[in-house]
Amino acid sequence: MAAFAPHPAMATAGPPPSRPLVAESWQRSASAGANPSGGRPPPIRMARDELADYRPRHPLAALLPLFRRLLGASAADDGHVFAICDADGMLLWVEGDTAALSRAERIRFVEGAVWTEAQAGTNAPGTALAVGRPVQIRGSEHFSAAVHPWSCAAAPIRDPADGRLLGVIDITGDRGVGTPMALALVRATALAAEGELGRHAAGATAAAPVVRLKALGRDRAVVETDGQIRRLSPRHSEIVVALALAGGGMTGERLAVDLSELDLGSSTVRAELTRLRTVLGPGVLGSRPYALLPPVRSDFGAVLALLAEGRVDRAMALYAGPLLPSSQAPTVVEHRRALKQQLRGAVLADGDPALLRRWVDTCWGADDATAWLTLAHRLTDGSPQQAAAAARALALDAQQAVGPLAGPVAALLQRGRF
């Protein structure tokens, strides 16, 4: 086994921790740029009005009465707080002893703040998210000096149906929270929460949710979930399309590359995904990896499926235009071009004059010289329609300064004796 090599920034955080769990967390915190001095508190990701809209949509919102029953009374009696954060490390609820809440505000352990290891250093909620299991962090084991007076214990909560991480339950206070009993309490609460989620899922009779996505011929995608129709912003449209195309989910780094040739930065992507999660509602957008959780039924996916089945007429009828036509996101540009080329190739290969006419009558097919020539070949020899199609093909060929269609058009004109 390779020797543990501490990050240089760990030297300023104090004596190295003895527990491997904590030492590895310090290493991650230092590598991510966390501040050991405590001079940079965790950032606030959502203001109160945004949080008020987001929290009721979160899957853990329904379990708040359970958390208050199991943790709320002891928090008020023992002088500590309990907190619930989402899968991105943002604190959704922080409740408990009034004095402890006031002290927690000084280190910005407040609703809307982000307590991942990268933002706050080693701490129970952030480290539980990082390792995916219950953890306890005591006093000076915290990476940030500002948090040394505190101890905390946290446990992740997963959806029993698919195992995805929903968030973390945490208790934070003085030395009393550094005992095995506190760790056992959060672990038991997390298990109770997962059991409750399992019972809700077993008793549900509604049909499985589906995300219906329309992004052809429009710059702002339309998403339908739970009977509600939402028109997304251009950036959120790109994100949803990218996730739909990825299917199995993707990391924030991969998503950033798919969205822009510039360096968006992981924090920018996370912020956009947090806002998108609020727009889409609960249970739609998952984390680690980022993915659309329900099955996706998209108009561009339907066109591809119809082409694969050889149903060109139906695919042409469904194709409302290029995929997010104004988007410059690399993954959208690539799939937009590929889808158009596949449909065009299928229409040309089919050779049906009605399909060819529909193609050249669209704004995206109107300048397709090859399609005009193919249409002319399929029309009745000597007809005015054939002459018009041939003339259009020749004009486009000359306009585009390519030239390969002049010979075929001349032969067609001779054959038709125009």
GROMACS .gro file of C-alpha atoms in nm:
model
  418
    1MET     CA    1   0.000   0.000   0.000
    2ALA     CA    2   0.132   0.346  -0.092
    3ALA     CA    3   0.222   0.578   0.196
    4PHE     CA    4  -0.024   0.856   0.273
    5ALA     CA    5   0.108   1.181   0.123
    6PRO     CA    6  -0.055   1.481   0.291
    7HIS     CA    7  -0.150   1.782   0.080
    8PRO     CA    8   0.078   2.081   0.152
    9ALA     CA    9  -0.221   2.295   0.255
   10MET     CA   10  -0.294   2.053   0.541
   11ALA     CA   11   0.008   2.187   0.728
   12THR     CA   12  -0.182   2.508   0.807
   13ALA     CA   13  -0.486   2.322   0.942
   14GLY     CA   14  -0.318   2.204   1.259
   15PRO     CA   15  -0.185   1.867   1.380
   16PRO     CA   16  -0.263   1.584   1.137
   17PRO     CA   17  -0.567   1.374   1.235
   18SER     CA   18  -0.509   1.023   1.361
   19ARG     CA   19  -0.822   0.856   1.221
   20PRO     CA   20  -0.781   0.746   0.854
   21LEU     CA   21  -1.138   0.857   0.775
   22VAL     CA   22  -1.058   1.210   0.889
   23ALA     CA   23  -0.709   1.219   0.736
   24GLU     CA   24  -0.850   1.123   0.396
   25SER     CA   25  -1.121   1.389   0.433
   26TRP     CA   26  -0.857   1.653   0.515
   27GLN     CA   27  -0.670   1.551   0.202
   28ARG     CA   28  -0.983   1.592  -0.012
   29SER     CA   29  -1.068   1.923   0.156
   30ALA     CA   30  -0.721   2.065   0.098
   31SER     CA   31  -0.712   1.945  -0.263
   32ALA     CA   32  -1.051   2.112  -0.326
   33GLY     CA   33  -0.925   2.443  -0.188
   34ALA     CA   34  -1.115   2.449   0.141
   35ASN     CA   35  -0.997   2.718   0.387
   36PRO     CA   36  -0.847   2.574   0.709
   37SER     CA   37  -0.832   2.912   0.886
   38GLY     CA   38  -1.209   2.955   0.897
   39GLY     CA   39  -1.182   3.295   0.732
   40ARG     CA   40  -1.402   3.195   0.439
   41PRO     CA   41  -1.741   3.065   0.554
   42PRO     CA   42  -1.944   2.824   0.336
   43PRO     CA   43  -2.137   3.000   0.058
   44ILE     CA   44  -2.511   3.059   0.055
   45ARG     CA   45  -2.650   2.890  -0.256
   46MET     CA   46  -3.016   2.983  -0.215
   47ALA     CA   47  -3.186   3.283  -0.064
   48ARG     CA   48  -3.491   3.229   0.156
   49ASP     CA   49  -3.745   3.286  -0.122
   50GLU     CA   50  -3.572   3.032  -0.351
   51LEU     CA   51  -3.540   2.789  -0.062
   52ALA     CA   52  -3.908   2.825   0.025
   53ASP     CA   53  -3.994   2.713  -0.327
   54TYR     CA   54  -3.734   2.435  -0.347
   55ARG     CA   55  -3.777   2.261  -0.011
   56PRO     CA   56  -4.138   2.138  -0.048
   57ARG     CA   57  -4.040   1.970  -0.373
   58HIS     CA   58  -3.754   1.774  -0.219
   59PRO     CA   59  -3.816   1.401  -0.150
   60LEU     CA   60  -3.711   1.442   0.215
   61ALA     CA   61  -3.971   1.713   0.280
   62ALA     CA   62  -4.237   1.450   0.351
   63LEU     CA   63  -4.015   1.306   0.626
   64LEU     CA   64  -3.974   1.631   0.818
   65PRO     CA   65  -4.235   1.528   1.084
   66LEU     CA   66  -4.038   1.206   1.140
   67PHE     CA   67  -3.709   1.395   1.181
   68ARG     CA   68  -3.867   1.640   1.424
   69ARG     CA   69  -4.015   1.356   1.627
   70LEU     CA   70  -3.689   1.159   1.650
   71LEU     CA   71  -3.439   1.446   1.672
   72GLY     CA   72  -3.624   1.768   1.747
   73ALA     CA   73  -3.707   1.713   2.113
   74SER     CA   74  -3.357   1.595   2.205
   75ALA     CA   75  -3.203   1.887   2.015
   76ALA     CA   76  -3.401   2.140   2.217
   77ASP     CA   77  -3.330   1.960   2.545
   78ASP     CA   78  -2.960   1.889   2.492
   79GLY     CA   79  -2.857   2.219   2.333
   80HIS     CA   80  -2.776   2.113   1.980
   81VAL     CA   81  -2.929   2.145   1.632
   82PHE     CA   82  -3.031   1.894   1.369
   83ALA     CA   83  -3.001   1.960   0.999
   84ILE     CA   84  -3.109   1.801   0.671
   85CYS     CA   85  -2.912   1.865   0.353
   86ASP     CA   86  -2.972   1.760  -0.006
   87ALA     CA   87  -2.743   1.547  -0.222
   88ASP     CA   88  -2.543   1.856  -0.322
   89GLY     CA   89  -2.462   1.943   0.040
   90MET     CA   90  -2.701   2.238   0.073
   91LEU     CA   91  -2.868   2.269   0.413
   92LEU     CA   92  -3.246   2.255   0.368
   93TRP     CA   93  -3.359   2.266   0.731
   94VAL     CA   94  -3.165   2.360   1.046
   95GLU     CA   95  -3.367   2.339   1.369
   96GLY     CA   96  -3.316   2.286   1.741
   97ASP     CA   97  -3.198   2.476   2.050
   98THR     CA   98  -3.233   2.854   2.011
   99ALA     CA   99  -2.892   2.933   2.158
  100ALA     CA  100  -2.723   2.666   1.947
  101LEU     CA  101  -2.892   2.800   1.634
  102SER     CA  102  -2.757   3.147   1.712
  103ARG     CA  103  -2.404   3.009   1.755
  104ALA     CA  104  -2.439   2.807   1.435
  105GLU     CA  105  -2.518   3.123   1.239
  106ARG     CA  106  -2.169   3.254   1.322
  107ILE     CA  107  -2.010   2.971   1.122
  108ARG     CA  108  -2.283   2.998   0.857
  109PHE     CA  109  -2.438   2.662   0.943
  110VAL     CA  110  -2.770   2.794   0.818
  111GLU     CA  111  -3.041   2.700   0.572
  112GLY     CA  112  -2.930   2.755   0.213
  113ALA     CA  113  -2.556   2.720   0.289
  114VAL     CA  114  -2.341   2.453   0.123
  115TRP     CA  115  -2.149   2.224   0.361
  116THR     CA  116  -1.961   1.996   0.123
  117GLU     CA  117  -1.598   1.917   0.199
  118ALA     CA  118  -1.492   2.144  -0.088
  119GLN     CA  119  -1.678   2.442   0.060
  120ALA     CA  120  -1.651   2.385   0.435
  121GLY     CA  121  -1.372   2.131   0.481
  122THR     CA  122  -1.412   1.815   0.686
  123ASN     CA  123  -1.753   1.809   0.859
  124ALA     CA  124  -2.007   1.536   0.925
  125PRO     CA  125  -2.267   1.622   0.655
  126GLY     CA  126  -2.006   1.689   0.386
  127THR     CA  127  -1.794   1.387   0.471
  128ALA     CA  128  -2.100   1.160   0.488
  129LEU     CA  129  -2.184   1.274   0.136
  130ALA     CA  130  -1.828   1.208   0.023
  131VAL     CA  131  -1.797   0.855   0.165
  132GLY     CA  132  -2.162   0.751   0.149
  133ARG     CA  133  -2.189   0.619   0.506
  134PRO     CA  134  -2.253   0.749   0.862
  135VAL     CA  135  -1.965   0.953   1.008
  136GLN     CA  136  -1.882   1.146   1.322
  137ILE     CA  137  -1.644   1.442   1.337
  138ARG     CA  138  -1.527   1.568   1.674
  139GLY     CA  139  -1.386   1.912   1.758
  140SER     CA  140  -1.043   1.968   1.604
  141GLU     CA  141  -1.103   1.690   1.350
  142HIS     CA  142  -1.287   1.959   1.152
  143PHE     CA  143  -1.063   2.100   0.879
  144SER     CA  144  -1.176   2.457   0.944
  145ALA     CA  145  -1.059   2.616   1.268
  146ALA     CA  146  -1.391   2.801   1.297
  147VAL     CA  147  -1.572   2.470   1.350
  148HIS     CA  148  -1.335   2.325   1.614
  149PRO     CA  149  -1.573   2.408   1.904
  150TRP     CA  150  -1.835   2.180   1.746
  151SER     CA  151  -1.890   1.808   1.709
  152CYS     CA  152  -2.131   1.650   1.463
  153ALA     CA  153  -2.267   1.316   1.345
  154ALA     CA  154  -2.440   1.252   1.013
  155ALA     CA  155  -2.581   0.968   0.804
  156PRO     CA  156  -2.682   0.957   0.437
  157ILE     CA  157  -3.038   0.874   0.332
  158ARG     CA  158  -3.098   0.679   0.011
  159ASP     CA  159  -3.407   0.605  -0.192
  160PRO     CA  160  -3.492   0.238  -0.122
  161ALA     CA  161  -3.628   0.200  -0.474
  162ASP     CA  162  -3.308   0.274  -0.666
  163GLY     CA  163  -3.036   0.347  -0.409
  164ARG     CA  164  -2.982   0.707  -0.519
  165LEU     CA  165  -2.857   0.948  -0.257
  166LEU     CA  166  -3.130   1.189  -0.142
  167GLY     CA  167  -2.943   1.378   0.127
  168VAL     CA  168  -2.800   1.361   0.478
  169ILE     CA  169  -2.942   1.392   0.830
  170ASP     CA  170  -2.707   1.556   1.084
  171ILE     CA  171  -2.689   1.660   1.448
  172THR     CA  172  -2.441   1.930   1.548
  173GLY     CA  173  -2.353   2.058   1.895
  174ASP     CA  174  -2.090   2.046   2.164
  175ARG     CA  175  -1.888   1.751   2.296
  176GLY     CA  176  -2.204   1.555   2.373
  177VAL     CA  177  -2.254   1.502   2.001
  178GLY     CA  178  -1.913   1.336   1.984
  179THR     CA  179  -2.036   1.023   2.164
  180PRO     CA  180  -2.122   0.683   2.011
  181MET     CA  181  -2.483   0.740   2.117
  182ALA     CA  182  -2.512   1.043   1.886
  183LEU     CA  183  -2.380   0.847   1.589
  184ALA     CA  184  -2.621   0.563   1.667
  185LEU     CA  185  -2.907   0.813   1.680
  186VAL     CA  186  -2.848   0.958   1.331
  187ARG     CA  187  -2.791   0.610   1.188
  188ALA     CA  188  -3.121   0.490   1.336
  189THR     CA  189  -3.300   0.801   1.209
  190ALA     CA  190  -3.167   0.747   0.857
  191LEU     CA  191  -3.283   0.384   0.863
  192ALA     CA  192  -3.627   0.491   0.986
  193ALA     CA  193  -3.646   0.748   0.707
  194GLU     CA  194  -3.554   0.493   0.442
  195GLY     CA  195  -3.812   0.254   0.585
  196GLU     CA  196  -4.077   0.523   0.563
  197LEU     CA  197  -3.980   0.598   0.203
  198GLY     CA  198  -4.006   0.228   0.123
  199ARG     CA  199  -4.355   0.207   0.269
  200HIS     CA  200  -4.466   0.511   0.072
  201ALA     CA  201  -4.331   0.356  -0.247
  202ALA     CA  202  -4.497   0.021  -0.179
  203GLY     CA  203  -4.833   0.186  -0.115
  204ALA     CA  204  -4.823   0.411  -0.419
  205THR     CA  205  -5.077   0.322  -0.686
  206ALA     CA  206  -5.007   0.597  -0.935
  207ALA     CA  207  -4.834   0.512  -1.259
  208ALA     CA  208  -4.459   0.561  -1.277
  209PRO     CA  209  -4.374   0.921  -1.369
  210VAL     CA  210  -4.247   1.001  -1.715
  211VAL     CA  211  -4.059   1.307  -1.840
  212ARG     CA  212  -4.194   1.423  -2.176
  213LEU     CA  213  -3.948   1.649  -2.356
  214LYS     CA  214  -3.995   1.856  -2.672
  215ALA     CA  215  -3.686   2.027  -2.812
  216LEU     CA  216  -3.718   2.008  -3.191
  217GLY     CA  217  -3.766   2.335  -3.378
  218ARG     CA  218  -3.758   2.546  -3.060
  219ASP     CA  219  -3.488   2.725  -2.860
  220ARG     CA  220  -3.660   2.669  -2.524
  221ALA     CA  221  -3.746   2.309  -2.448
  222VAL     CA  222  -4.085   2.215  -2.306
  223VAL     CA  223  -4.095   1.954  -2.029
  224GLU     CA  224  -4.405   1.782  -1.895
  225THR     CA  225  -4.385   1.607  -1.557
  226ASP     CA  226  -4.668   1.508  -1.325
  227GLY     CA  227  -4.917   1.672  -1.557
  228GLN     CA  228  -4.743   2.010  -1.538
  229ILE     CA  229  -4.590   2.173  -1.845
  230ARG     CA  230  -4.278   2.384  -1.797
  231ARG     CA  231  -4.101   2.596  -2.059
  232LEU     CA  232  -3.731   2.599  -1.973
  233SER     CA  233  -3.470   2.869  -2.017
  234PRO     CA  234  -3.220   2.817  -2.303
  235ARG     CA  235  -2.946   2.697  -2.063
  236HIS     CA  236  -3.179   2.463  -1.874
  237SER     CA  237  -3.301   2.335  -2.211
  238GLU     CA  238  -2.943   2.244  -2.304
  239ILE     CA  239  -2.890   2.068  -1.970
  240VAL     CA  240  -3.209   1.861  -1.997
  241VAL     CA  241  -3.132   1.763  -2.358
  242ALA     CA  242  -2.773   1.669  -2.263
  243LEU     CA  243  -2.898   1.453  -1.975
  244ALA     CA  244  -3.163   1.291  -2.195
  245LEU     CA  245  -2.899   1.209  -2.456
  246ALA     CA  246  -2.660   1.070  -2.193
  247GLY     CA  247  -2.928   0.837  -2.056
  248GLY     CA  248  -2.731   0.675  -1.774
  249GLY     CA  249  -2.619   0.997  -1.606
  250MET     CA  250  -2.301   1.203  -1.611
  251THR     CA  251  -2.059   1.388  -1.386
  252GLY     CA  252  -2.064   1.765  -1.346
  253GLU     CA  253  -1.728   1.785  -1.526
  254ARG     CA  254  -1.857   1.593  -1.827
  255LEU     CA  255  -2.174   1.802  -1.834
  256ALA     CA  256  -1.968   2.124  -1.832
  257VAL     CA  257  -1.774   2.004  -2.138
  258ASP     CA  258  -2.095   1.905  -2.317
  259LEU     CA  259  -2.250   2.248  -2.252
  260SER     CA  260  -1.969   2.479  -2.359
  261GLU     CA  261  -1.629   2.488  -2.524
  262LEU     CA  262  -1.533   2.738  -2.254
  263ASP     CA  263  -1.454   2.640  -1.896
  264LEU     CA  264  -1.788   2.682  -1.719
  265GLY     CA  265  -1.654   2.568  -1.383
  266SER     CA  266  -1.811   2.300  -1.164
  267SER     CA  267  -1.967   2.557  -0.930
  268THR     CA  268  -2.153   2.720  -1.220
  269VAL     CA  269  -2.286   2.384  -1.337
  270ARG     CA  270  -2.393   2.287  -0.983
  271ALA     CA  271  -2.574   2.618  -0.937
  272GLU     CA  272  -2.764   2.572  -1.265
  273LEU     CA  273  -2.857   2.215  -1.171
  274THR     CA  274  -2.985   2.330  -0.833
  275ARG     CA  275  -3.208   2.588  -1.001
  276LEU     CA  276  -3.320   2.331  -1.259
  277ARG     CA  277  -3.411   2.086  -0.984
  278THR     CA  278  -3.639   2.353  -0.837
  279VAL     CA  279  -3.806   2.407  -1.175
  280LEU     CA  280  -3.858   2.038  -1.254
  281GLY     CA  281  -3.993   1.943  -0.913
  282PRO     CA  282  -3.911   1.651  -0.682
  283GLY     CA  283  -3.781   1.317  -0.799
  284VAL     CA  284  -3.689   1.427  -1.153
  285LEU     CA  285  -3.322   1.530  -1.139
  286GLY     CA  286  -3.075   1.304  -0.959
  287SER     CA  287  -2.718   1.368  -0.841
  288ARG     CA  288  -2.398   1.164  -0.831
  289PRO     CA  289  -2.423   1.119  -1.124
  290TYR     CA  290  -2.656   1.385  -1.261
  291ALA     CA  291  -2.944   1.222  -1.446
  292LEU     CA  292  -3.312   1.248  -1.530
  293LEU     CA  293  -3.454   0.980  -1.302
  294PRO     CA  294  -3.793   0.894  -1.462
  295PRO     CA  295  -3.808   0.749  -1.814
  296VAL     CA  296  -3.770   1.021  -2.080
  297ARG     CA  297  -3.994   1.042  -2.386
  298SER     CA  298  -3.842   1.301  -2.620
  299ASP     CA  299  -3.950   1.414  -2.965
  300PHE     CA  300  -3.594   1.376  -3.101
  301GLY     CA  301  -3.570   1.027  -2.953
  302ALA     CA  302  -3.900   0.935  -3.115
  303VAL     CA  303  -3.774   1.053  -3.457
  304LEU     CA  304  -3.463   0.836  -3.423
  305ALA     CA  305  -3.673   0.536  -3.320
  306LEU     CA  306  -3.904   0.578  -3.620
  307LEU     CA  307  -3.606   0.605  -3.856
  308ALA     CA  308  -3.461   0.285  -3.708
  309GLU     CA  309  -3.793   0.112  -3.783
  310GLY     CA  310  -3.791   0.244  -4.141
  311ARG     CA  311  -4.101   0.459  -4.082
  312VAL     CA  312  -3.966   0.763  -4.265
  313ASP     CA  313  -4.306   0.919  -4.327
  314ARG     CA  314  -4.390   0.921  -3.953
  315ALA     CA  315  -4.041   1.047  -3.864
  316MET     CA  316  -4.076   1.332  -4.111
  317ALA     CA  317  -4.417   1.421  -3.969
  318LEU     CA  318  -4.278   1.434  -3.615
  319TYR     CA  319  -3.963   1.630  -3.702
  320ALA     CA  320  -4.061   1.988  -3.613
  321GLY     CA  321  -3.718   2.128  -3.693
  322PRO     CA  322  -3.354   2.113  -3.578
  323LEU     CA  323  -3.274   2.032  -3.217
  324LEU     CA  324  -3.256   2.357  -3.012
  325PRO     CA  325  -3.160   2.544  -3.332
  326SER     CA  326  -2.987   2.842  -3.164
  327SER     CA  327  -2.786   2.639  -2.912
  328GLN     CA  328  -2.407   2.632  -2.942
  329ALA     CA  329  -2.360   2.365  -2.674
  330PRO     CA  330  -2.122   2.108  -2.831
  331THR     CA  331  -2.337   1.804  -2.753
  332VAL     CA  332  -2.649   1.975  -2.891
  333VAL     CA  333  -2.468   2.088  -3.208
  334GLU     CA  334  -2.337   1.735  -3.266
  335HIS     CA  335  -2.671   1.561  -3.218
  336ARG     CA  336  -2.861   1.830  -3.408
  337ARG     CA  337  -2.640   1.774  -3.712
  338ALA     CA  338  -2.653   1.395  -3.682
  339LEU     CA  339  -3.032   1.382  -3.651
  340LYS     CA  340  -3.085   1.611  -3.950
  341GLN     CA  341  -2.841   1.408  -4.160
  342GLN     CA  342  -3.009   1.080  -4.069
  343LEU     CA  343  -3.354   1.212  -4.155
  344ARG     CA  344  -3.233   1.370  -4.478
  345GLY     CA  345  -3.057   1.051  -4.581
  346ALA     CA  346  -3.369   0.846  -4.512
  347VAL     CA  347  -3.588   1.084  -4.715
  348LEU     CA  348  -3.348   1.079  -5.012
  349ALA     CA  349  -3.314   0.700  -4.997
  350ASP     CA  350  -3.692   0.651  -4.977
  351GLY     CA  351  -3.744   0.862  -5.288
  352ASP     CA  352  -4.114   0.924  -5.223
  353PRO     CA  353  -4.200   1.247  -5.409
  354ALA     CA  354  -4.441   1.352  -5.133
  355LEU     CA  355  -4.168   1.313  -4.867
  356LEU     CA  356  -3.913   1.493  -5.084
  357ARG     CA  357  -4.160   1.777  -5.143
  358ARG     CA  358  -4.220   1.808  -4.767
  359TRP     CA  359  -3.845   1.817  -4.708
  360VAL     CA  360  -3.767   2.094  -4.959
  361ASP     CA  361  -4.069   2.294  -4.846
  362THR     CA  362  -3.917   2.337  -4.499
  363CYS     CA  363  -3.679   2.616  -4.404
  364TRP     CA  364  -3.406   2.361  -4.326
  365GLY     CA  365  -3.449   2.172  -4.656
  366ALA     CA  366  -3.528   2.458  -4.892
  367ASP     CA  367  -3.163   2.502  -4.999
  368ASP     CA  368  -3.088   2.130  -5.040
  369ALA     CA  369  -2.987   2.109  -5.408
  370THR     CA  370  -2.952   1.730  -5.401
  371ALA     CA  371  -3.303   1.690  -5.259
  372TRP     CA  372  -3.444   1.917  -5.533
  373LEU     CA  373  -3.269   1.711  -5.802
  374THR     CA  374  -3.390   1.384  -5.647
  375LEU     CA  375  -3.743   1.524  -5.644
  376ALA     CA  376  -3.712   1.622  -6.011
  377HIS     CA  377  -3.604   1.267  -6.097
  378ARG     CA  378  -3.910   1.126  -5.918
  379LEU     CA  379  -4.162   1.352  -6.088
  380THR     CA  380  -4.329   1.286  -6.424
  381ASP     CA  381  -4.100   1.353  -6.719
  382GLY     CA  382  -4.185   1.676  -6.895
  383SER     CA  383  -4.415   1.803  -6.622
  384PRO     CA  384  -4.396   2.166  -6.508
  385GLN     CA  385  -4.328   2.042  -6.155
  386GLN     CA  386  -4.023   1.846  -6.276
  387ALA     CA  387  -3.893   2.145  -6.467
  388ALA     CA  388  -3.935   2.371  -6.164
  389ALA     CA  389  -3.758   2.126  -5.933
  390ALA     CA  390  -3.471   2.080  -6.180
  391ALA     CA  391  -3.433   2.454  -6.225
  392ARG     CA  392  -3.425   2.505  -5.848
  393ALA     CA  393  -3.156   2.237  -5.813
  394LEU     CA  394  -2.945   2.402  -6.084
  395ALA     CA  395  -2.987   2.749  -5.934
  396LEU     CA  396  -2.883   2.628  -5.589
  397ASP     CA  397  -2.588   2.440  -5.735
  398ALA     CA  398  -2.465   2.756  -5.905
  399GLN     CA  399  -2.537   2.975  -5.602
  400GLN     CA  400  -2.342   2.745  -5.373
  401ALA     CA  401  -2.054   2.734  -5.622
  402VAL     CA  402  -2.027   2.356  -5.602
  403GLY     CA  403  -2.105   2.253  -5.959
  404PRO     CA  404  -2.156   1.874  -5.947
  405LEU     CA  405  -2.526   1.889  -6.031
  406ALA     CA  406  -2.496   2.071  -6.366
  407GLY     CA  407  -2.444   1.749  -6.564
  408PRO     CA  408  -2.726   1.551  -6.400
  409VAL     CA  409  -2.966   1.843  -6.437
  410ALA     CA  410  -2.876   1.884  -6.805
  411ALA     CA  411  -2.938   1.513  -6.863
  412LEU     CA  412  -3.270   1.539  -6.684
  413LEU     CA  413  -3.373   1.840  -6.890
  414GLN     CA  414  -3.279   1.657  -7.210
  415ARG     CA  415  -3.474   1.350  -7.102
  416GLY     CA  416  -3.776   1.559  -7.021
  417ARG     CA  417  -3.734   1.770  -7.341
  418PHE     CA  418  -3.810   2.096  -7.164
   0.00000   0.00000   0.00000
